[in-house]
Amino acid sequence: MSEERTNIEQLISTSERIGTIGSPSSTSKLSLDILGTAVDKKLVGELALFRFSQDGKPHYALGQITEVQLKNIWLEDPTMRSLARQRGQVNPVSGQQDTHLGDMTVSAVFSDDGHRFEPSILGTVPATGTSIHLATDEILDRLLELYRDEIFYLGHVYGSTPKLPLWFKHFGTGPHGAGEAYHIGIFGKTGSGKSVLAKMILLAYARYPDMAIFVIDPQGEFSKDVRGEVRAEGFPLNLSNTLSQLNKEVIIRSVRELVLDRWDLFSEILYESPFFERLSVPKGENRRIASEVLAEKLQRVHITLQNLYQRESFNRAWQILGDGNVQMQFYRTQQSRDRFNIVYQEANQNEFFNNYWGPITELFRKDRTGAISVDNLMQQTFDLGRARRPVVVIDLSREMAAGLFWNDTIQALVIKRLLDGLTYSAEGAYRENRFLNTLVILDEAHRLAPREKIENEKQESVRLSLLDAVRTTRKYGLGWMFISQTLSSLHREIIGQLRIFFFGFGLALGTEFMSLKEIVGGDPNALKLYQSFRDPHSAFDIASRQYAFMTIGPVSPLSFAGTPLFLTVYNTPQEFLRANQLLRGGK
Ligand SMILES: Nc1ncnc2c1ncn2[C@@H]1O[C@H](COP(=O)(O)OP(=O)(O)OP(=O)(O)O)[C@@H](O)[C@H]1O
Ligand SMILES: [Mg+2]
């Protein structure tokens, strides 16, 4: 007998026995007769295991207990039932003849080939009476010894004590690589802990020096953490420290430094801004043409995007708008032009320059401190020549945009520019046979890619860019992580492209639940377990808040069968960092 086997047998024998395999059982779902000694334990969610023999080798099967039922067949008899109704209880039936049955869904099987544990399958149903034990950290460590340095922990098995072993493989080939990029989705209601989870997963990938991470951060939340502005409440994870400990170069750029570099963006932003509003041109076709014509004419007189902010450029633009021939392009009738001209003549040019022209054209200005164009940013991200590839965070928060013209639509347009940049650079790299090994994280994805066609033409184009990026860039080595409050509103095709899912609290109702069901498939017990998640904010105090997630996909050595796994995320950064040896000094 190998040493491992002795060891694991010992470990199993000292772990708690909770029941035996009962009937009926199949290779996909096992019934569990729960021992009298375990009936008053909370068993739902527990990770359990049993040993069985297959092809002459010892095997170990692991799975979560998804349901516990009580049965008392005597009390199901109508006579007994009516007795119980009259007397409250029936001795010696009530309480005495109860049986507790559990359901266990096996998610992983390991075979012991004498030297090590190898993944295997449940190809037979073990005899009834086979003992079922609770899994412990020690048992899991031993079974997964082969993968020890790949494993990453985000928390404990839902409703249980062992840590749930997960793995996040980089997209490249070589050690710890998946050999291809894949997309990840994190879903859950507001406050369910998605962003915190995403930051933890970011660190899992940041362990790989040759993997780059690109974060599109609409709320500025990641940026704050990466800058080391640790909040006092919630989950005070110091991303900055941990990333520097991992030797990751961090590049943070906010809208203050990001140089927009496309004329069509200029005309789109001009269109959205109050500039034409103040000139009495309402939103619509006329204003669209006016912004486009203006951009075109400015280019024709050799004004560059980066010089737009100068007074001269403004004067030029103003002049162009005063030109009758130009006006004819956006206002067909003399009457409209006359109306426009009255406002135009009376307008205070200084005010237009300072209040409307300036904040827009700043976005295109190159001589700001730390300025970087979108194209350069992509180059830095995708530079495979670097031994250590960076974490790039783009802070698109309103907070950072003071003095610039900024709103949700402009933010969406800038995100579109980033998406197009990513797709374009990825295609370029592909032509040169380079595989990008990059994860792109996009928070608040539901705002950008709703399922219904968006009325606003510009937002619609953002949605299409996103779809296009998701569809095409995977083969170039670009994987995406979407974080979204809703499942039903994210475009179906995007959902269809995701390989790994995390579902937090809050999708148990209505259309959300329907969408969840579609993804999880037939397993009703998994859905029931998911429905048992509580709103973290309903906890009595902050310390007892629980952030639970269901995960599906090839994210754990405990789920090669693709069955959902359930976890409770660590609720302090210390615990998380310690579990993954990320504390400074390895404490
Ligand atoms: N595992 C955790 N342990 C302790 N606190 C947490 C945990 N996860 C989240 N929190 C806290 O709960 C609050 C909400 O978390 P988070 O911002 O991650 O939610 P969210 O799902 O991203 O919400 P939204 O959709 O509104 O962005 C934050 O204050 C956060 O610090
Ligand atoms: Mg969030």
Coordinates of C-alpha atoms in Angstrom, one line a residue, residues 11 15 47 134-144 153 155-157 161-165 570:
L11 CA -7.5 10.9 7.2
S15 CA -13.1 12.5 9.5
L47 CA -18.7 18.5 0.9
L134 CA -17.3 14.8 5.5
A135 CA -14.4 16.2 3.5
T136 CA -11.7 18.1 5.4
D137 CA -9.0 20.4 4.3
E138 CA -6.4 17.7 5.0
I139 CA -8.2 15.2 2.8
L140 CA -8.5 17.7 0.0
D141 CA -4.9 18.7 0.2
R142 CA -3.8 15.2 -0.1
L143 CA -6.1 14.4 -3.1
L144 CA -5.0 17.5 -4.9
Y153 CA -8.9 29.9 -2.7
G155 CA -13.5 31.0 0.3
H156 CA -15.0 28.0 2.0
V157 CA -17.4 25.4 0.7
T161 CA -15.6 24.5 6.8
P162 CA -13.2 23.2 4.1
K163 CA -11.7 25.7 1.7
L164 CA -13.0 25.2 -1.8
P165 CA -10.1 24.5 -4.1
Y570 CA -13.8 34.9 2.7

